[in-house]
Short mmCIF file of C-alpha atoms in Angstrom, two decimals:
data_model
loop_
_atom_site.label_atom_id
_atom_site.label_comp_id
_atom_site.label_asym_id
_atom_site.label_seq_id
_atom_site.Cartn_x
_atom_site.Cartn_y
_atom_site.Cartn_z
CA UNK A 1 0.09 -0.26 0.01
CA UNK A 2 1.28 3.55 -1.03
CA UNK A 3 0.32 6.72 0.63
CA UNK A 4 -1.14 9.07 -2.10
CA UNK A 5 -1.70 13.08 -1.66
CA UNK A 6 -4.56 14.45 -3.71
CA UNK A 7 -4.19 18.55 -3.68
CA UNK A 8 -7.73 20.04 -4.19
CA UNK A 9 -11.27 18.31 -3.45
CA UNK A 10 -12.81 19.07 -6.72
CA UNK A 11 -14.70 16.53 -9.12
CA UNK A 12 -11.52 15.56 -10.56
CA UNK A 13 -9.55 15.10 -7.26
CA UNK A 14 -12.37 13.28 -5.87
CA UNK A 15 -12.50 11.66 -8.68
CA UNK A 16 -9.34 10.13 -8.61
CA UNK A 17 -9.49 9.84 -4.66
CA UNK A 18 -12.37 7.00 -5.88
CA UNK A 19 -9.93 5.15 -8.16
CA UNK A 20 -6.65 5.21 -6.31
CA UNK A 21 -8.35 4.09 -3.29
CA UNK A 22 -10.15 1.75 -4.55
CA UNK A 23 -7.03 0.25 -6.11
CA UNK A 24 -6.05 -0.56 -2.08
CA UNK A 25 -3.68 2.76 -1.92
CA UNK A 26 -3.75 4.88 1.77
CA UNK A 27 -5.45 7.83 -0.01
CA UNK A 28 -5.69 11.82 1.38
CA UNK A 29 -7.29 14.16 -0.07
CA UNK A 30 -6.42 17.79 1.15
CA UNK A 31 -8.25 20.62 0.23
CA UNK A 32 -7.73 24.29 1.16
CA UNK A 33 -11.84 25.67 1.28
CA UNK A 34 -13.95 24.07 4.33
CA UNK A 35 -16.41 22.04 1.60
CA UNK A 36 -15.46 19.28 -1.22
CA UNK A 37 -16.62 20.44 -4.83
CA UNK A 38 -13.97 22.92 -5.54
CA UNK A 39 -16.28 25.47 -8.11
CA UNK A 40 -19.36 22.82 -7.59
CA UNK A 41 -19.32 24.12 -4.00
CA UNK A 42 -22.83 24.77 -2.54
CA UNK A 43 -23.13 28.05 -1.13
CA UNK A 44 -25.86 27.86 2.29
CA UNK A 45 -26.49 31.18 3.97
CA UNK A 46 -28.61 29.58 6.39
CA UNK A 47 -31.69 31.17 5.16
CA UNK A 48 -33.60 28.47 3.51
CA UNK A 49 -31.57 28.76 0.23
CA UNK A 50 -29.29 26.71 -1.11
CA UNK A 51 -27.18 27.56 -4.55
CA UNK A 52 -24.91 25.68 -6.27
CA UNK A 53 -22.29 27.96 -6.80
CA UNK A 54 -20.63 26.95 -10.39
CA UNK A 55 -21.86 23.74 -12.41
CA UNK A 56 -25.61 23.65 -12.85
CA UNK A 57 -26.44 21.51 -16.34
CA UNK A 58 -26.36 17.79 -15.86
CA UNK A 59 -24.95 17.10 -19.61
CA UNK A 60 -23.57 13.59 -20.57
CA UNK A 61 -25.52 11.16 -17.58
CA UNK A 62 -23.71 8.35 -19.48
CA UNK A 63 -20.54 9.63 -18.02
CA UNK A 64 -21.59 9.88 -14.68
CA UNK A 65 -23.11 6.04 -15.02
CA UNK A 66 -20.03 4.82 -16.55
CA UNK A 67 -17.67 6.21 -13.80
CA UNK A 68 -20.27 5.00 -10.78
CA UNK A 69 -20.63 2.06 -12.48
CA UNK A 70 -16.14 1.61 -12.40
CA UNK A 71 -17.47 0.87 -8.48
CA UNK A 72 -20.50 -0.95 -9.03
CA UNK A 73 -22.96 1.62 -8.54
CA UNK A 74 -24.78 3.87 -10.22
CA UNK A 75 -26.15 7.19 -10.22
CA UNK A 76 -29.48 6.64 -8.53
CA UNK A 77 -27.61 4.90 -5.78
CA UNK A 78 -27.10 8.64 -4.40
CA UNK A 79 -29.22 10.89 -5.75
CA UNK A 80 -32.42 10.93 -8.47
CA UNK A 81 -31.91 12.59 -11.63
CA UNK A 82 -35.15 14.73 -13.40
CA UNK A 83 -35.03 15.10 -17.74
CA UNK A 84 -36.21 19.07 -17.93
CA UNK A 85 -38.59 19.70 -20.87
CA UNK A 86 -38.27 21.92 -21.92
CA UNK A 87 -34.48 21.69 -21.40
CA UNK A 88 -33.88 25.27 -21.53
CA UNK A 89 -35.48 28.64 -22.74
CA UNK A 90 -34.22 30.99 -25.41
CA UNK A 91 -34.68 34.81 -25.23
CA UNK A 92 -33.85 36.71 -28.56
CA UNK A 93 -33.92 40.70 -28.85
CA UNK A 94 -37.51 41.56 -29.50
CA UNK A 95 -39.34 38.46 -28.66
CA UNK A 96 -41.88 38.80 -25.83
CA UNK A 97 -41.25 34.76 -25.23
CA UNK A 98 -38.96 31.88 -24.45
CA UNK A 99 -38.36 29.94 -27.73
CA UNK A 100 -38.36 26.80 -26.03
CA UNK A 101 -36.05 23.70 -26.76
CA UNK A 102 -37.78 20.59 -25.88
CA UNK A 103 -36.59 17.32 -24.35
CA UNK A 104 -37.61 15.10 -27.20
CA UNK A 105 -35.31 14.72 -30.54
CA UNK A 106 -38.81 15.12 -32.65
CA UNK A 107 -40.56 17.81 -31.42
CA UNK A 108 -36.50 19.70 -31.38
CA UNK A 109 -36.66 19.17 -35.31
CA UNK A 110 -40.17 20.25 -35.59
CA UNK A 111 -38.96 23.62 -33.86
CA UNK A 112 -35.95 24.07 -36.12
CA UNK A 113 -38.70 22.97 -38.93
CA UNK A 114 -40.97 25.92 -37.86
CA UNK A 115 -37.51 28.70 -37.74
CA UNK A 116 -36.28 27.69 -41.03
CA UNK A 117 -37.90 25.57 -43.63
CA UNK A 118 -35.90 22.07 -44.65
CA UNK A 119 -33.89 22.54 -41.08
CA UNK A 120 -35.48 19.39 -39.73
CA UNK A 121 -33.71 17.26 -41.91
CA UNK A 122 -30.37 19.10 -41.64
CA UNK A 123 -30.31 18.69 -37.86
CA UNK A 124 -31.41 15.22 -37.45
CA UNK A 125 -28.03 14.84 -40.24
CA UNK A 126 -25.95 17.43 -37.99
CA UNK A 127 -26.51 15.02 -34.79
CA UNK A 128 -25.85 11.80 -36.71
CA UNK A 129 -22.35 12.95 -37.45
CA UNK A 130 -22.42 14.24 -33.65
CA UNK A 131 -23.61 11.43 -32.09
CA UNK A 132 -20.33 9.67 -33.91
CA UNK A 133 -18.19 12.44 -32.97
CA UNK A 134 -19.63 11.81 -29.05
CA UNK A 135 -19.23 8.05 -28.99
CA UNK A 136 -15.63 8.21 -29.91
CA UNK A 137 -14.43 11.78 -28.60
CA UNK A 138 -16.10 10.85 -25.01
CA UNK A 139 -15.80 7.11 -24.92
CA UNK A 140 -12.46 6.48 -26.17
CA UNK A 141 -10.44 9.78 -26.89
CA UNK A 142 -11.28 11.42 -24.49
CA UNK A 143 -9.36 9.02 -22.08
CA UNK A 144 -6.47 8.68 -23.98
CA UNK A 145 -4.26 10.62 -21.74
CA UNK A 146 -2.53 13.01 -24.08
CA UNK A 147 1.25 12.25 -23.21
CA UNK A 148 1.76 11.70 -27.23
CA UNK A 149 0.93 11.14 -30.54
CA UNK A 150 0.86 7.52 -30.86
CA UNK A 151 -2.12 7.20 -28.55
CA UNK A 152 -3.59 7.45 -31.76
CA UNK A 153 -1.16 5.62 -33.94
CA UNK A 154 -3.48 2.68 -34.70
CA UNK A 155 -5.12 3.62 -38.29
CA UNK A 156 -8.37 3.47 -36.90
CA UNK A 157 -8.18 6.06 -34.55
CA UNK A 158 -6.67 8.08 -37.19
CA UNK A 159 -9.49 7.47 -39.24
CA UNK A 160 -11.90 8.46 -36.41
CA UNK A 161 -10.41 11.35 -35.65
CA UNK A 162 -10.17 12.97 -39.50
CA UNK A 163 -13.90 11.90 -39.06
CA UNK A 164 -14.39 14.52 -36.42
CA UNK A 165 -13.25 17.38 -37.70
CA UNK A 166 -10.70 17.98 -35.89
CA UNK A 167 -9.29 20.25 -38.33
CA UNK A 168 -12.57 22.31 -39.37
CA UNK A 169 -14.51 25.27 -37.75
CA UNK A 170 -17.38 24.42 -35.70
CA UNK A 171 -18.60 28.07 -36.66
CA UNK A 172 -18.78 27.00 -40.61
CA UNK A 173 -20.33 23.38 -39.54
CA UNK A 174 -22.76 24.83 -38.09
CA UNK A 175 -23.94 27.44 -40.65
CA UNK A 176 -23.59 24.79 -43.43
CA UNK A 177 -26.59 23.24 -41.80
CA UNK A 178 -28.28 26.07 -40.25
CA UNK A 179 -28.72 29.96 -41.99
CA UNK A 180 -31.17 31.11 -39.48
CA UNK A 181 -29.83 33.33 -36.29
CA UNK A 182 -31.64 32.01 -33.64
CA UNK A 183 -30.42 28.45 -34.61
CA UNK A 184 -26.96 29.44 -34.97
CA UNK A 185 -26.87 30.93 -31.75
CA UNK A 186 -28.76 27.52 -30.44
CA UNK A 187 -26.30 25.44 -31.59
CA UNK A 188 -23.20 27.15 -30.73
CA UNK A 189 -23.98 28.88 -27.39
CA UNK A 190 -22.45 25.92 -25.82
CA UNK A 191 -18.73 26.88 -27.02
CA UNK A 192 -19.21 30.24 -26.19
CA UNK A 193 -20.08 29.27 -22.23
CA UNK A 194 -17.22 26.69 -21.97
CA UNK A 195 -14.54 27.90 -24.24
CA UNK A 196 -14.20 29.64 -27.57
CA UNK A 197 -14.87 31.53 -30.23
CA UNK A 198 -16.79 29.31 -32.65
CA UNK A 199 -14.94 30.55 -34.92
CA UNK A 200 -11.79 28.64 -33.44
CA UNK A 201 -13.47 26.24 -32.25
CA UNK A 202 -12.66 22.49 -33.90
CA UNK A 203 -16.17 21.33 -35.49
CA UNK A 204 -15.46 18.27 -33.21
CA UNK A 205 -17.02 20.26 -30.12
CA UNK A 206 -20.63 19.54 -32.52
CA UNK A 207 -20.51 16.43 -30.09
CA UNK A 208 -21.45 19.26 -27.69
CA UNK A 209 -24.67 19.70 -29.75
CA UNK A 210 -25.53 16.45 -29.21
CA UNK A 211 -24.92 15.76 -25.64
CA UNK A 212 -27.40 18.92 -24.67
CA UNK A 213 -29.78 18.44 -27.32
CA UNK A 214 -30.02 14.99 -27.97
CA UNK A 215 -28.97 13.00 -24.41
CA UNK A 216 -31.42 15.89 -22.87
CA UNK A 217 -30.73 18.18 -20.04
CA UNK A 218 -30.77 16.48 -16.66
CA UNK A 219 -31.14 17.70 -12.90
CA UNK A 220 -30.03 16.10 -9.76
CA UNK A 221 -32.17 17.06 -7.17
CA UNK A 222 -31.21 18.82 -4.63
CA UNK A 223 -28.40 20.15 -6.88
CA UNK A 224 -24.96 19.27 -8.11
CA UNK A 225 -23.65 19.39 -4.03
CA UNK A 226 -25.37 16.13 -3.71
CA UNK A 227 -23.04 14.59 -6.85
CA UNK A 228 -20.45 15.79 -5.17
CA UNK A 229 -21.44 14.33 -2.12
CA UNK A 230 -21.90 11.29 -3.99
CA UNK A 231 -18.56 11.22 -5.56
CA UNK A 232 -16.81 11.82 -2.47
CA UNK A 233 -18.99 8.99 -0.77
CA UNK A 234 -17.39 6.40 -3.82
CA UNK A 235 -14.11 7.78 -2.28
CA UNK A 236 -14.33 7.72 1.50
CA UNK A 237 -16.22 4.45 0.88
CA UNK A 238 -12.82 2.58 -0.39
CA UNK A 239 -10.79 4.59 2.40
CA UNK A 240 -9.81 7.44 1.26
CA UNK A 241 -9.60 10.50 3.71
CA UNK A 242 -10.28 14.44 3.63
CA UNK A 243 -8.45 17.18 5.29
CA UNK A 244 -10.29 20.44 5.08
CA UNK A 245 -9.24 24.12 5.51
CA UNK A 246 -5.69 22.44 4.55
CA UNK A 247 -3.42 24.02 2.16
CA UNK A 248 -1.06 22.86 0.04
CA UNK A 249 2.34 25.01 -0.05
CA UNK A 250 5.06 23.34 -1.08
CA UNK A 251 5.80 19.76 -2.81
CA UNK A 252 8.39 18.07 -1.81
CA UNK A 253 11.24 16.53 -4.31
CA UNK A 254 13.98 14.53 -3.84
CA UNK A 255 16.22 13.00 -6.77
CA UNK A 256 13.02 13.51 -9.69
CA UNK A 257 10.17 12.29 -7.05
CA UNK A 258 7.87 13.54 -5.00
CA UNK A 259 8.77 12.64 -1.57
CA UNK A 260 5.42 14.17 -0.02
CA UNK A 261 3.25 17.80 0.68
CA UNK A 262 3.99 20.73 3.43
CA UNK A 263 0.24 21.49 4.31
CA UNK A 264 -0.20 24.04 6.84
CA UNK A 265 3.02 23.68 7.98
CA UNK A 266 3.48 19.75 8.42
CA UNK A 267 5.28 17.79 5.80
CA UNK A 268 3.31 14.94 4.69
CA UNK A 269 5.31 11.88 2.96
CA UNK A 270 3.82 10.57 0.57
CA UNK A 271 4.72 8.23 -2.85
CA UNK A 272 2.63 10.04 -5.48
CA UNK A 273 0.76 13.15 -5.94
CA UNK A 274 -1.88 14.04 -7.94
CA UNK A 275 -2.10 17.95 -8.73
CA UNK A 276 -6.25 17.97 -8.81
CA UNK A 277 -5.69 22.22 -8.20
CA UNK A 278 -4.99 24.58 -10.86
CA UNK A 279 -2.17 23.49 -12.17
CA UNK A 280 -0.70 27.06 -13.15
CA UNK A 281 -0.82 28.00 -9.26
CA UNK A 282 0.69 24.05 -8.54
CA UNK A 283 3.71 24.24 -10.60
CA UNK A 284 4.31 28.35 -9.74
CA UNK A 285 3.51 28.37 -6.46
CA UNK A 286 4.26 24.70 -5.20
CA UNK A 287 7.12 23.59 -7.27
CA UNK A 288 10.62 24.82 -7.80
CA UNK A 289 11.28 26.79 -11.23
CA UNK A 290 13.66 23.53 -12.25
CA UNK A 291 10.54 21.36 -12.00
CA UNK A 292 8.09 22.99 -13.89
CA UNK A 293 6.65 21.70 -16.74
CA UNK A 294 5.67 25.37 -18.45
CA UNK A 295 7.00 28.50 -18.11
CA UNK A 296 4.91 31.68 -17.50
CA UNK A 297 5.66 32.91 -21.06
CA UNK A 298 3.80 29.41 -21.88
CA UNK A 299 1.11 30.02 -19.78
CA UNK A 300 0.62 34.04 -20.78
CA UNK A 301 0.12 33.06 -24.38
CA UNK A 302 -2.00 29.88 -23.95
CA UNK A 303 -6.18 31.20 -24.64
CA UNK A 304 -7.94 30.53 -21.63
CA UNK A 305 -12.31 29.54 -21.48
CA UNK A 306 -13.85 32.26 -19.66
CA UNK A 307 -14.72 33.67 -15.89
CA UNK A 308 -17.70 35.12 -14.80
CA UNK A 309 -19.75 37.09 -13.12
CA UNK A 310 -22.50 35.43 -11.47
CA UNK A 311 -24.92 36.68 -9.07
CA UNK A 312 -26.48 34.25 -6.26
CA UNK A 313 -29.93 35.87 -5.65
CA UNK A 314 -33.32 35.25 -3.32
CA UNK A 315 -36.18 36.23 -4.64
CA UNK A 316 -39.10 36.98 -2.09
CA UNK A 317 -41.62 35.98 -4.68
CA UNK A 318 -42.25 33.23 -6.99
CA UNK A 319 -41.33 33.96 -11.29
CA UNK A 320 -43.63 31.80 -13.09
CA UNK A 321 -42.29 32.96 -16.38
CA UNK A 322 -38.77 31.51 -15.88
CA UNK A 323 -37.54 28.12 -17.15
CA UNK A 324 -35.42 26.61 -14.88
CA UNK A 325 -32.70 27.33 -17.45
CA UNK A 326 -33.30 30.93 -19.46
CA UNK A 327 -30.31 31.71 -22.22
CA UNK A 328 -30.48 36.09 -22.75
CA UNK A 329 -29.50 36.13 -26.28
CA UNK A 330 -30.71 39.20 -27.03
CA UNK A 331 -26.87 40.42 -27.56
CA UNK A 332 -24.46 39.84 -30.80
CA UNK A 333 -22.93 36.18 -30.13
CA UNK A 334 -20.17 36.95 -32.02
CA UNK A 335 -19.00 40.90 -30.40
CA UNK A 336 -19.63 38.83 -26.90
CA UNK A 337 -16.88 36.48 -27.91
CA UNK A 338 -14.22 38.76 -29.14
CA UNK A 339 -14.98 40.39 -25.85
CA UNK A 340 -13.84 37.62 -23.84
CA UNK A 341 -11.23 35.93 -26.34
CA UNK A 342 -9.74 38.79 -28.68
CA UNK A 343 -10.25 42.39 -26.99
CA UNK A 344 -10.82 41.12 -23.08
CA UNK A 345 -12.77 43.56 -22.19
CA UNK A 346 -16.44 43.90 -20.18
CA UNK A 347 -18.84 42.77 -22.67
CA UNK A 348 -20.63 45.84 -24.47
CA UNK A 349 -23.95 44.07 -25.17
CA UNK A 350 -23.41 41.03 -23.06
CA UNK A 351 -25.31 37.76 -23.52
CA UNK A 352 -26.03 35.69 -19.84
CA UNK A 353 -28.07 32.96 -18.27
CA UNK A 354 -30.48 32.40 -15.24
CA UNK A 355 -30.71 29.43 -13.66
CA UNK A 356 -33.48 29.43 -11.66
CA UNK A 357 -33.63 25.56 -9.90
CA UNK A 358 -36.69 26.11 -7.68
CA UNK A 359 -38.58 26.08 -10.18
CA UNK A 360 -37.73 22.53 -10.59
CA UNK A 361 -36.77 21.85 -6.66
CA UNK A 362 -38.90 23.34 -3.95
CA UNK A 363 -35.81 22.56 -1.28
CA UNK A 364 -33.60 25.24 -2.57
CA UNK A 365 -35.56 28.20 -1.77
CA UNK A 366 -38.26 29.33 1.25
CA UNK A 367 -41.90 28.61 0.36
CA UNK A 368 -43.02 31.38 -1.91
CA UNK A 369 -39.24 32.05 -2.97
CA UNK A 370 -37.24 32.04 -6.09
CA UNK A 371 -33.29 30.20 -6.07
CA UNK A 372 -31.92 32.50 -9.19
CA UNK A 373 -28.65 32.27 -10.27
CA UNK A 374 -27.39 35.02 -13.28
CA UNK A 375 -24.34 34.32 -14.74
CA UNK A 376 -22.13 36.02 -17.62
CA UNK A 377 -19.11 34.90 -19.53
CA UNK A 378 -16.17 36.99 -19.67
CA UNK A 379 -12.78 37.75 -20.38
CA UNK A 380 -10.58 36.47 -17.46
CA UNK A 381 -8.27 38.58 -15.72
CA UNK A 382 -10.25 41.81 -16.14
CA UNK A 383 -10.93 44.12 -13.22
CA UNK A 384 -14.06 43.28 -11.29
CA UNK A 385 -14.65 45.48 -8.54
CA UNK A 386 -18.13 46.43 -6.75
CA UNK A 387 -18.81 49.65 -9.01
CA UNK A 388 -18.20 47.20 -12.22
CA UNK A 389 -20.07 44.24 -10.91
CA UNK A 390 -23.33 45.92 -10.02
CA UNK A 391 -23.35 47.74 -13.49
CA UNK A 392 -23.66 44.58 -14.97
CA UNK A 393 -26.26 43.12 -12.48
CA UNK A 394 -28.27 46.03 -12.80
CA UNK A 395 -27.85 45.55 -16.79
CA UNK A 396 -29.39 41.96 -16.37
CA UNK A 397 -31.41 42.60 -13.70
CA UNK A 398 -33.05 45.32 -16.08
CA UNK A 399 -33.42 42.86 -19.28
CA UNK A 400 -34.71 40.01 -16.50
CA UNK A 401 -37.66 42.24 -15.28
CA UNK A 402 -38.05 43.68 -18.92
CA UNK A 403 -38.82 40.23 -19.68
CA UNK A 404 -40.60 38.70 -17.12
CA UNK A 405 -42.74 42.15 -16.73
CA UNK A 406 -42.72 42.25 -13.17
CA UNK A 407 -39.97 44.12 -10.59
CA UNK A 408 -37.97 41.46 -9.25
CA UNK A 409 -35.61 44.08 -7.69
CA UNK A 410 -37.42 45.59 -4.51
CA UNK A 411 -38.48 41.51 -3.35
CA UNK A 412 -33.80 40.24 -2.81
CA UNK A 413 -33.78 39.31 0.41
CA UNK A 414 -29.98 37.98 -0.48
CA UNK A 415 -27.67 38.83 -2.62
CA UNK A 416 -23.92 38.13 -3.18
CA UNK A 417 -21.95 38.17 -5.98
CA UNK A 418 -19.26 36.32 -7.68
CA UNK A 419 -16.61 37.13 -10.21
CA UNK A 420 -12.87 37.04 -11.32
CA UNK A 421 -11.11 37.70 -8.30
CA UNK A 422 -13.33 35.40 -6.06
CA UNK A 423 -11.56 32.36 -8.53
CA UNK A 424 -8.64 33.62 -8.15
CA UNK A 425 -9.23 33.87 -4.18
CA UNK A 426 -11.27 30.56 -3.77
CA UNK A 427 -9.61 28.62 -6.45
CA UNK A 428 -5.86 29.80 -7.03
CA UNK A 429 -7.37 30.18 -10.55
CA UNK A 430 -4.83 31.25 -13.35
CA UNK A 431 -6.69 34.67 -13.97
CA UNK A 432 -9.51 34.19 -12.58
CA UNK A 433 -10.44 31.62 -15.35
CA UNK A 434 -13.99 29.80 -14.62
CA UNK A 435 -13.20 26.69 -17.14
CA UNK A 436 -9.69 25.90 -17.92
CA UNK A 437 -8.69 26.27 -21.38
CA UNK A 438 -10.22 27.28 -24.80
CA UNK A 439 -11.31 24.38 -26.64
CA UNK A 440 -9.09 25.95 -29.72
CA UNK A 441 -7.66 22.99 -31.85
CA UNK A 442 -3.97 23.80 -30.78
CA UNK A 443 -5.02 23.30 -27.47
CA UNK A 444 -7.02 20.13 -27.60
CA UNK A 445 -6.04 16.12 -27.20
CA UNK A 446 -2.27 16.02 -27.12
CA UNK A 447 -1.94 19.66 -27.19
CA UNK A 448 -2.90 20.63 -23.35
CA UNK A 449 -0.48 20.63 -20.96
CA UNK A 450 0.61 17.13 -20.27
CA UNK A 451 -0.97 15.06 -17.38
CA UNK A 452 2.62 14.37 -16.22
CA UNK A 453 5.30 16.15 -15.01
CA UNK A 454 8.59 15.33 -17.13
CA UNK A 455 10.97 15.91 -14.49
CA UNK A 456 9.04 14.47 -11.58
CA UNK A 457 7.91 10.62 -12.11
CA UNK A 458 5.39 10.52 -9.42
CA UNK A 459 3.62 13.65 -9.72
CA UNK A 460 0.25 13.67 -11.87
CA UNK A 461 -1.85 16.73 -13.00
CA UNK A 462 -5.99 16.44 -13.23
CA UNK A 463 -9.03 18.78 -13.83
CA UNK A 464 -9.90 21.53 -16.27
CA UNK A 465 -6.07 22.78 -17.10
CA UNK A 466 -5.58 19.14 -18.72
CA UNK A 467 -7.04 16.52 -20.59
CA UNK A 468 -10.23 16.10 -21.24
CA UNK A 469 -10.41 19.50 -20.61
CA UNK A 470 -13.22 21.72 -19.36
CA UNK A 471 -16.89 20.80 -17.36
CA UNK A 472 -17.48 18.11 -14.86
CA UNK A 473 -18.15 14.76 -17.38
CA UNK A 474 -14.23 15.89 -18.28
CA UNK A 475 -13.13 16.53 -14.50
CA UNK A 476 -14.58 12.75 -13.81
CA UNK A 477 -12.73 11.19 -16.80
CA UNK A 478 -9.50 13.74 -16.00
CA UNK A 479 -9.20 12.04 -12.14
CA UNK A 480 -9.30 8.74 -13.93
CA UNK A 481 -6.44 9.94 -16.32
CA UNK A 482 -4.34 11.01 -13.77
CA UNK A 483 -5.09 8.04 -11.61
CA UNK A 484 -4.09 5.66 -14.09
CA UNK A 485 -0.69 7.03 -14.90
CA UNK A 486 0.17 7.29 -10.75
CA UNK A 487 -0.96 3.43 -10.61
CA UNK A 488 1.36 2.34 -13.26
CA UNK A 489 4.38 4.27 -11.96
CA UNK A 490 3.19 2.28 -8.07
CA UNK A 491 3.07 -1.02 -10.09
CA UNK A 492 6.71 -0.27 -12.07
CA UNK A 493 8.02 0.48 -9.40
CA UNK A 494 6.77 -2.69 -7.63
CA UNK A 495 7.83 -4.52 -10.02
CA UNK A 496 11.78 -3.34 -10.12
CA UNK A 497 11.57 -3.69 -6.44
CA UNK A 498 10.78 -7.65 -6.90
CA UNK A 499 13.52 -8.08 -9.19
#
């Protein structure tokens, strides 16, 4: 049995803890904050409201099933899922009603046809391609560690990669099928919110459209906090232990091996380390320059996914006209994208997202109240003082009140904001990014920061800045990949010792 230290109790760290403890090792997870989940923590202010602080879209249910299935469980052993119908709504400029996106695919095809004649058959063709990309991308390629191009050396995988449109633009791919602005916005929004300008994102990521529009948008009762608890329970059942308010200050390196960590001033011996905290922070704050994979210049040249301005709001009245998920797309998606990825400025006419989970789950707010979460994607690294936060709060609330036709601001009985500096303080997030790296071609698969440290043989990285990328399902996969690499190292060491 080896002693393993995991830095960070987000989804990737919890996933790694589950796999490594199940393999029989002594695993301890060290988390700087007071609760597990990382960006998926919950905010419980003690007034009857419970807020998911980060992830709110439960997509790719099969990836969650795969994770729990690896340990003999099902998601239903821990939490109940509800299929949202409609999946979400979209508000466009000049619209007084939602464009509701149905959960059933036949109904979705009918919606497309009502917007653009002939688009229903194009949608079916688009989804056939996207399904192939999803099956091969998420069930085969996403589980590759991305250490070498030789992982894709067999002819089958090379052919699949070519068929998956790795080198063409997602924007062009969408426009080859659809021409109506509303349909284009519907297909492109996951790319903007999860990491990239559609023009710079490979058409591979149409798999996101398949995940959201064909597999459905689900809701875990009690919120994502219950998913966090479930993954942690799996790890704990196999013997993993957890230390909270435990700030790791240094990784102890001797002779090209991680020998332990310094946590809250305590030297803790380790036979292997999984760094599931922010990759840049681990390298530039926990390691000496001589043992880093990447320089500061390397990180400065990376294209980051957005940060966010988020407001957690308690509203002392019901809001009948809001869906669980509502996207406000009155602005220009391309302009907002440029102001995130090219110009790095606060948006002029921002798009934003409203989540009202109390429409589905009445345990998240006091009776007769609503739990409201507003999120606006922004460029990382922006100055985010109280004045600019309040400016955009007023803008978003004004548009929300205009859409709902009812005053909401006088009914706010809880309000808390979260933005760039909070991501930096709470997660050591590089430039306050919320999602990791943008999904550009040069930052896909083997082009992402490596899961292994090139100079330390038993230090491996997990999380959104390495493979496979941003999002909760990829984080679960990332933890598995990192754990497999560490297990391979430990097994080789045991074999060498036996010889």
